[in-house]
Short mmCIF file of C-alpha atoms in Angstrom, two decimals:
data_model
loop_
_atom_site.label_atom_id
_atom_site.label_comp_id
_atom_site.label_asym_id
_atom_site.label_seq_id
_atom_site.Cartn_x
_atom_site.Cartn_y
_atom_site.Cartn_z
CA MET X 1 146.53 59.37 125.25
CA ASP X 2 147.87 55.95 126.05
CA PHE X 3 151.63 55.83 126.26
CA LYS X 4 151.82 52.09 126.90
CA LYS X 5 149.65 51.26 123.91
CA GLN X 6 151.62 53.58 121.61
CA PHE X 7 154.88 52.04 122.79
CA LYS X 8 153.62 48.52 122.17
CA GLU X 9 152.37 49.49 118.71
CA GLY X 10 155.65 51.13 117.74
CA LEU X 11 157.81 48.29 118.96
CA LEU X 12 155.69 45.25 118.13
CA THR X 13 152.22 45.23 116.64
CA LYS X 14 152.79 48.15 114.27
CA ASN X 15 156.56 48.08 113.99
CA PRO X 16 157.40 50.34 111.04
CA VAL X 17 159.87 47.91 109.47
CA LEU X 18 158.71 44.45 110.46
CA VAL X 19 154.94 44.94 110.15
CA GLN X 20 154.23 48.10 108.15
CA LEU X 21 157.18 47.37 105.80
CA LEU X 22 158.16 51.03 105.53
CA GLY X 23 161.62 52.50 105.04
CA MET X 24 163.01 49.42 103.36
CA CYS X 25 165.79 51.21 101.47
CA SER X 26 167.74 52.30 104.52
CA THR X 27 166.98 49.07 106.37
CA LEU X 28 168.61 47.06 103.60
CA ALA X 29 171.40 49.41 102.64
CA ILE X 30 173.12 50.51 105.82
CA THR X 31 172.67 47.54 108.16
CA THR X 32 176.21 46.24 107.88
CA SER X 33 177.52 47.15 111.33
CA LEU X 34 176.03 47.98 114.73
CA PHE X 35 177.44 51.51 114.54
CA ASN X 36 175.62 52.25 111.28
CA GLY X 37 172.34 50.75 112.47
CA LEU X 38 172.29 52.60 115.80
CA GLY X 39 173.39 55.86 114.17
CA MET X 40 170.75 55.68 111.46
CA GLY X 41 168.08 54.63 113.95
CA ILE X 42 168.80 57.51 116.30
CA ALA X 43 169.02 60.04 113.44
CA VAL X 44 165.65 58.92 112.08
CA THR X 45 164.10 58.94 115.57
CA ILE X 46 165.20 62.53 116.19
CA ILE X 47 163.91 63.70 112.79
CA LEU X 48 160.67 61.78 113.30
CA ILE X 49 160.01 63.41 116.70
CA CYS X 50 160.85 66.92 115.43
CA SER X 51 158.79 66.65 112.24
CA ASN X 52 155.87 65.06 114.09
CA VAL X 53 155.85 67.89 116.65
CA LEU X 54 156.05 70.66 114.06
CA ILE X 55 153.50 69.12 111.71
CA SER X 56 151.12 68.48 114.56
CA ALA X 57 151.53 72.07 115.76
CA LEU X 58 150.84 73.40 112.26
CA ARG X 59 148.11 70.92 111.39
CA LYS X 60 145.35 73.55 111.49
CA VAL X 61 147.34 76.08 109.46
CA ILE X 62 148.43 73.89 106.54
CA PRO X 63 145.75 73.71 103.83
CA SER X 64 144.95 70.09 103.07
CA GLN X 65 145.48 70.42 99.29
CA ILE X 66 149.19 71.15 99.62
CA ARG X 67 149.83 69.27 102.86
CA ILE X 68 152.14 66.63 101.34
CA ALA X 69 154.41 69.29 99.83
CA ALA X 70 154.44 71.19 103.13
CA TYR X 71 155.27 68.00 105.07
CA ILE X 72 158.15 67.19 102.72
CA VAL X 73 159.64 70.66 103.12
CA ILE X 74 159.42 70.44 106.91
CA ILE X 75 161.01 66.98 106.90
CA ALA X 76 163.73 68.06 104.45
CA GLY X 77 164.56 70.98 106.73
CA PHE X 78 165.11 68.72 109.74
CA VAL X 79 167.06 66.21 107.64
CA THR X 80 169.40 68.97 106.49
CA ILE X 81 169.95 70.08 110.11
CA VAL X 82 170.77 66.53 111.22
CA ASP X 83 172.98 65.98 108.17
CA LEU X 84 175.04 69.11 108.93
CA LEU X 85 175.27 68.25 112.65
CA LEU X 86 176.52 64.74 111.85
CA GLN X 87 179.09 66.11 109.41
CA ALA X 88 180.35 68.45 112.11
CA TYR X 89 180.34 66.22 115.18
CA ILE X 90 180.32 62.55 114.05
CA PRO X 91 182.09 62.63 110.66
CA ALA X 92 182.76 58.87 110.78
CA LEU X 93 179.04 58.11 110.86
CA SER X 94 178.30 60.71 108.21
CA GLU X 95 180.88 59.10 105.94
CA SER X 96 179.71 55.53 106.38
CA LEU X 97 176.01 56.35 105.87
CA GLY X 98 176.81 58.61 102.93
CA VAL X 99 173.93 59.49 100.65
CA PHE X 100 171.45 57.66 102.87
CA ILE X 101 171.33 60.55 105.33
CA PRO X 102 169.84 63.03 102.81
CA LEU X 103 167.68 60.15 101.60
CA ILE X 104 165.93 60.10 105.01
CA VAL X 105 163.74 62.79 103.40
CA VAL X 106 162.04 60.16 101.28
CA ASN X 107 161.97 57.54 104.05
CA CYS X 108 158.30 56.56 104.01
CA ILE X 109 158.18 56.12 107.80
CA ILE X 110 158.45 59.84 108.44
CA LEU X 111 155.97 60.96 105.79
CA GLY X 112 153.74 58.04 106.75
CA ARG X 113 153.58 59.04 110.43
CA ALA X 114 153.06 62.69 109.47
CA GLU X 115 150.07 61.77 107.35
CA ALA X 116 148.66 58.99 109.53
CA PHE X 117 149.25 60.39 113.02
CA ALA X 118 150.70 63.90 113.40
CA SER X 119 148.13 65.51 111.10
CA LYS X 120 145.29 64.28 113.32
CA ASN X 121 146.65 64.36 116.87
CA GLY X 122 147.99 66.81 119.43
CA VAL X 123 151.60 67.87 119.84
CA LEU X 124 152.43 65.74 122.87
CA ALA X 125 150.81 62.58 121.50
CA SER X 126 152.64 63.12 118.20
CA ALA X 127 155.98 63.49 119.96
CA VAL X 128 155.37 60.23 121.84
CA ASP X 129 154.31 58.57 118.60
CA GLY X 130 157.53 59.73 116.91
CA LEU X 131 159.59 58.39 119.80
CA CYS X 132 157.84 55.00 119.84
CA GLN X 133 157.95 54.49 116.08
CA GLY X 134 161.59 55.60 116.09
CA ILE X 135 162.44 53.07 118.79
CA GLY X 136 160.65 50.38 116.78
CA TYR X 137 162.62 51.31 113.66
CA THR X 138 165.92 51.38 115.57
CA THR X 139 165.20 48.00 117.16
CA ALA X 140 164.50 46.38 113.80
CA LEU X 141 167.64 47.94 112.30
CA VAL X 142 169.77 46.74 115.20
CA ILE X 143 168.44 43.17 114.92
CA VAL X 144 169.25 43.05 111.20
CA CYS X 145 172.65 44.68 111.82
CA VAL X 146 173.68 42.23 114.52
CA ILE X 147 172.78 39.21 112.37
CA ARG X 148 174.43 40.55 109.22
CA GLU X 149 177.57 41.65 111.02
CA LEU X 150 177.93 38.36 112.86
CA LEU X 151 177.47 36.20 109.76
CA GLY X 152 179.18 38.53 107.31
CA SER X 153 182.20 39.85 109.17
CA GLY X 154 182.18 37.61 112.23
CA THR X 155 182.19 40.52 114.68
CA PHE X 156 179.84 42.25 117.12
CA GLY X 157 179.57 46.00 117.61
CA GLY X 158 181.75 47.04 114.66
CA GLY X 159 182.58 50.76 114.64
CA LEU X 160 181.62 51.07 118.31
CA LEU X 161 183.31 48.51 120.56
CA ASN X 162 186.97 47.50 120.80
CA GLY X 163 188.29 50.67 119.19
CA GLY X 164 186.08 50.41 116.12
CA GLU X 165 187.17 46.87 115.23
CA GLY X 166 184.30 45.15 117.01
CA ILE X 167 184.57 42.00 119.12
CA ARG X 168 185.54 39.05 116.95
CA ILE X 169 183.30 36.02 117.47
CA ILE X 170 183.87 33.97 114.34
CA PRO X 171 187.57 33.65 113.37
CA GLU X 172 188.72 35.43 110.24
CA GLY X 173 188.31 33.54 106.98
CA TYR X 174 185.10 31.75 108.04
CA PRO X 175 182.36 34.44 107.81
CA ALA X 176 180.36 34.61 104.58
CA MET X 177 181.29 37.93 103.01
CA GLN X 178 178.12 37.94 100.89
CA ILE X 179 175.95 38.60 103.94
CA VAL X 180 177.27 42.16 104.29
CA MET X 181 176.82 42.63 100.54
CA PRO X 182 173.44 43.50 98.96
CA VAL X 183 172.41 39.83 98.64
CA GLY X 184 172.67 39.31 102.38
CA GLY X 185 170.51 42.35 103.06
CA PHE X 186 167.56 40.86 101.21
CA LEU X 187 168.02 37.36 102.62
CA VAL X 188 168.51 38.40 106.25
CA LEU X 189 165.64 40.91 106.24
CA GLY X 190 163.37 38.27 104.67
CA CYS X 191 164.24 35.79 107.40
CA VAL X 192 163.88 38.40 110.17
CA ILE X 193 160.40 39.41 108.95
CA ALA X 194 159.41 35.76 108.62
CA GLY X 195 160.64 35.17 112.16
CA SER X 196 158.67 38.11 113.52
CA GLN X 197 155.51 36.93 111.71
CA PHE X 198 156.01 33.48 113.22
CA LEU X 199 156.41 34.90 116.75
CA MET X 200 153.46 37.26 116.31
CA LYS X 201 151.20 34.41 115.25
CA LYS X 202 152.34 32.32 118.21
CA LEU X 203 151.56 35.16 120.64
CA GLU X 204 148.15 35.60 119.05
CA THR X 205 147.20 31.93 119.30
CA ARG X 206 148.38 31.86 122.91
CA LYS X 207 146.22 34.87 123.68
CA MET X 208 143.24 33.24 122.00
CA ASP X 209 143.83 30.02 123.92
CA LYS X 210 143.88 31.97 127.17
CA GLU X 211 140.63 33.70 126.30
CA ALA X 212 139.08 30.38 125.30
CA ALA X 213 140.15 28.88 128.63
CA LYS X 214 138.35 31.63 130.49
CA MET I 1 184.71 62.95 84.95
CA THR I 2 186.95 60.19 83.70
CA GLU I 3 184.14 57.74 83.08
CA SER I 4 182.90 57.38 79.52
CA ILE I 5 179.20 57.60 78.73
CA LEU I 6 179.15 53.91 77.87
CA GLY I 7 180.76 53.12 81.21
CA ILE I 8 178.07 55.05 83.07
CA ILE I 9 175.29 53.27 81.18
CA LEU I 10 176.77 49.85 81.81
CA SER I 11 177.38 50.43 85.50
CA ALA I 12 173.93 51.97 86.10
CA LEU I 13 172.23 49.08 84.29
CA LEU I 14 174.17 46.09 85.56
CA THR I 15 177.15 46.38 87.88
CA GLU I 16 175.72 49.14 90.07
CA ASN I 17 172.05 48.38 89.48
CA PHE I 18 169.99 50.91 91.41
CA ILE I 19 167.77 48.43 93.18
CA LEU I 20 169.75 45.25 93.53
CA VAL I 21 173.15 46.69 94.34
CA LYS I 22 172.59 50.19 95.70
CA PHE I 23 169.18 49.72 97.35
CA TYR I 24 167.52 52.85 95.97
CA GLY I 25 163.78 52.58 95.45
CA ILE I 26 163.02 49.40 97.35
CA CYS I 27 159.50 50.55 98.32
CA PRO I 28 158.05 50.63 94.78
CA PHE I 29 160.19 47.60 93.93
CA MET I 30 158.32 45.61 96.56
CA GLY I 31 154.98 47.39 96.29
CA VAL I 32 154.38 47.53 92.53
CA SER I 33 155.88 44.24 91.42
CA LYS I 34 152.92 41.91 91.55
CA LYS I 35 152.20 42.08 87.80
CA ILE I 36 154.55 42.54 84.87
CA ASP I 37 152.38 45.20 83.15
CA THR I 38 152.21 47.54 86.11
CA ALA I 39 155.88 46.96 86.88
CA LEU I 40 156.77 48.00 83.33
CA GLY I 41 154.57 51.11 83.56
CA MET I 42 156.13 52.13 86.85
CA GLY I 43 159.60 51.54 85.46
CA MET I 44 158.99 53.73 82.42
CA ALA I 45 157.51 56.55 84.51
CA VAL I 46 160.45 56.45 86.92
CA THR I 47 162.97 56.45 84.06
CA PHE I 48 161.34 59.50 82.53
CA VAL I 49 161.22 61.43 85.81
CA MET I 50 164.78 60.45 86.70
CA ALA I 51 166.19 61.74 83.41
CA LEU I 52 164.17 64.95 83.68
CA ALA I 53 165.08 65.48 87.34
CA SER I 54 168.78 64.91 86.60
CA ALA I 55 168.67 67.61 83.94
CA ALA I 56 166.67 70.08 86.05
CA CYS I 57 168.68 69.57 89.21
CA TYR I 58 171.94 70.07 87.31
CA GLY I 59 170.75 73.57 86.45
CA VAL I 60 169.40 74.23 89.92
CA ASP I 61 172.67 73.11 91.48
CA LEU I 62 174.57 75.63 89.36
CA ILE I 63 172.35 78.39 90.76
CA LEU I 64 172.83 77.10 94.32
CA GLN I 65 176.59 77.04 93.83
CA ALA I 66 176.60 80.57 92.46
CA LEU I 67 174.70 81.73 95.56
CA SER I 68 176.83 79.43 97.79
CA LEU I 69 173.72 77.81 99.19
CA THR I 70 174.78 74.21 98.55
CA TYR I 71 173.70 73.17 102.06
CA MET I 72 170.12 73.67 100.89
CA GLN I 73 170.52 70.94 98.24
CA THR I 74 168.29 68.33 99.86
CA VAL I 75 165.40 70.72 100.43
CA VAL I 76 165.61 72.29 96.97
CA PHE I 77 166.06 69.02 95.10
CA ILE I 78 163.05 67.36 96.69
CA LEU I 79 160.94 70.41 95.81
CA VAL I 80 162.18 70.30 92.21
CA ILE I 81 161.40 66.59 91.99
CA ALA I 82 157.94 67.06 93.48
CA SER I 83 157.12 69.81 91.01
CA ILE I 84 158.47 67.81 88.04
CA VAL I 85 156.26 64.91 89.02
CA GLN I 86 153.32 67.28 89.29
CA VAL I 87 154.03 68.85 85.88
CA VAL I 88 154.51 65.46 84.22
CA GLU I 89 151.22 64.33 85.73
CA MET I 90 149.34 67.38 84.41
CA PHE I 91 151.05 67.15 81.00
CA LEU I 92 150.22 63.48 80.56
CA LYS I 93 146.64 64.08 81.65
CA LYS I 94 146.17 66.59 78.81
CA ALA I 95 148.45 65.20 76.11
CA VAL I 96 148.49 61.41 76.48
CA PRO I 97 145.40 60.45 78.48
CA ALA I 98 145.87 56.74 77.71
CA LEU I 99 149.32 56.65 79.30
CA TYR I 100 148.08 58.81 82.19
CA LYS I 101 145.33 56.31 82.88
CA ALA I 102 147.73 53.38 82.72
CA LEU I 103 150.17 54.98 85.16
CA GLY I 104 147.47 56.54 87.33
CA VAL I 105 148.37 55.87 90.94
CA PHE I 106 152.08 55.45 90.38
CA LEU I 107 152.80 58.97 89.24
CA PRO I 108 152.43 60.78 92.57
CA LEU I 109 154.28 57.92 94.27
CA ILE I 110 157.44 58.72 92.32
CA THR I 111 158.15 61.78 94.49
CA THR I 112 158.95 59.55 97.46
CA ASN I 113 160.98 57.10 95.40
CA CYS I 114 164.52 57.29 96.76
CA ALA I 115 165.91 56.35 93.35
CA VAL I 116 165.04 59.80 91.99
CA LEU I 117 166.52 61.83 94.85
CA GLY I 118 169.36 59.31 95.06
CA VAL I 119 170.44 59.70 91.46
CA VAL I 120 170.33 63.49 91.70
CA LEU I 121 172.49 63.50 94.83
CA VAL I 122 174.95 61.04 93.31
CA ASN I 123 175.23 63.21 90.17
CA VAL I 124 176.16 66.20 92.30
CA GLN I 125 178.58 64.27 94.49
CA GLU I 126 180.36 62.72 91.53
CA GLY I 127 180.55 66.11 89.81
CA TYR I 128 178.99 64.86 86.56
CA GLY I 129 178.46 67.34 83.74
CA PHE I 130 175.08 67.95 82.12
CA LEU I 131 175.25 65.10 79.59
CA HIS I 132 176.67 62.62 82.11
CA SER I 133 173.97 63.54 84.63
CA VAL I 134 171.13 62.97 82.18
CA VAL I 135 172.64 59.72 80.93
CA ASN I 136 173.16 58.52 84.49
CA GLY I 137 169.53 59.37 85.33
CA ALA I 138 168.10 57.64 82.27
CA ALA I 139 170.33 54.58 82.58
CA GLY I 140 169.60 54.33 86.30
CA GLY I 141 165.90 54.39 85.49
CA LEU I 142 166.34 51.67 82.87
CA GLY I 143 168.25 49.60 85.44
CA PHE I 144 165.31 50.10 87.80
CA THR I 145 162.91 48.98 85.06
CA LEU I 146 165.01 45.93 84.26
CA ALA I 147 165.15 44.83 87.89
CA ILE I 148 161.46 45.45 88.63
CA VAL I 149 160.24 43.66 85.47
CA LEU I 150 162.48 40.65 86.11
CA PHE I 151 161.36 40.56 89.71
CA ALA I 152 157.67 40.86 88.80
CA SER I 153 157.90 37.96 86.38
CA VAL I 154 159.53 35.75 89.00
CA ARG I 155 157.07 36.87 91.62
CA GLU I 156 154.01 35.98 89.56
CA ARG I 157 155.15 32.38 89.85
CA VAL I 158 156.44 32.46 93.40
CA ASP I 159 153.04 33.66 94.64
CA LYS I 160 151.49 30.42 93.48
CA ALA I 161 154.19 28.21 94.99
CA GLU I 162 153.86 26.63 98.39
CA CYS I 163 156.07 27.86 101.17
CA PRO I 164 156.06 27.83 104.99
CA GLU I 165 153.21 29.84 106.53
CA CYS I 166 155.38 32.52 108.13
CA PHE I 167 157.32 33.15 104.90
CA LYS I 168 154.19 33.88 102.86
CA GLY I 169 153.91 37.26 101.18
CA PHE I 170 156.66 39.73 101.91
CA PRO I 171 159.46 37.55 103.36
CA ILE I 172 159.51 35.15 100.40
CA ALA I 173 159.53 38.14 98.05
CA LEU I 174 162.60 39.48 99.85
CA ILE I 175 164.34 36.12 99.57
CA THR I 176 163.50 36.08 95.84
CA ALA I 177 164.97 39.55 95.48
CA GLY I 178 168.06 38.32 97.34
CA LEU I 179 168.56 35.55 94.79
CA LEU I 180 168.10 38.07 91.98
CA ALA I 181 170.72 40.29 93.63
CA LEU I 182 173.01 37.26 93.79
CA ALA I 183 172.62 36.85 90.03
CA PHE I 184 173.43 40.53 89.49
CA MET I 185 176.57 40.12 91.61
CA GLY I 186 177.90 38.09 88.71
CA PHE I 187 178.14 41.32 86.74
CA SER I 188 180.49 42.96 89.24
CA GLY I 189 183.92 43.54 87.85
CA LEU I 190 182.49 44.13 84.39
CA LYS I 191 184.02 47.42 83.24
CA ILE I 192 184.37 49.36 80.01
CA PHE I 193 186.44 52.50 79.91
#
């Protein structure tokens, strides 16, 4: 088990959103304010850790023919728990994420990690994997959120800071409303992924240069 | 239930298009849109499953309500959808082998398509009746088909165009989808009651 490697994979080299391109629906739909992005990220991280742990613990019991159905039921159970908890304790978040909380069930990240990692590895490693992938997902969401909120509503930290209003950076009337609408989701995510590919390539060439210099 | 059937169809197809406005089913939208033929096949399969799932889940929800187990909706609905997909797959394999072969890989993928679970949950939340639910499911599926076929036909050309190195592949596809969404924004405000 290599915690550092798993962390690096989750956050950078195998980031679920930016590299593996999983869980696009939620990434595009709810990234309109920092509050939504953080809330969704944390909810998914918790569900990912729980489902990874349980699936990894049961990996020898579940027959492989019906494993996908079993995984989906386990995931749906945890999603329901989180959904009810959010409704009870953070109703504002539950309201603004709406139908996308129950839709976490079909978020490919969770099923993907269950199939690719938790079904083959031990409980502790799977928990760490869930945490790292969750952090990677949350980071990507937060990046997209901050850009969209800044350009679309001209604020930072909407729903969280300054009594829910967010800190105004661009004066009212100037921000491009379309960025918080569906169009902006596609455009901003496209640019963010392009940016991450650009950075990744740069890091790779630098690494190769270093090795060549040796 | 004030909306007319025509209103539901129009909004599911254009003003509230499942992919481009509501962001349901982005994964297959991006994954299966490299060729028009496969995009069309996927669209038809999804439409069929969505209409069927809307009908089945309407009945299941009545049972859940009678037992006051509505908090189990998510778990039960996903199971119903998974079994419908399985049944459709087996039925097509026996009855229409040609169609089964054409759809092949896409059939099992439909279970994890958020459009299907999404439409079922929306039906329940909006309190649609049986007919409205089925119409909403079918029209939503047709909206999905419309968007994915349009997108695939644009993408076939975009793939051959030159663009900056770091935008190649997925990012340029997202930008293309963004422009398509911009076009669909023109439909907003269109209403028939």
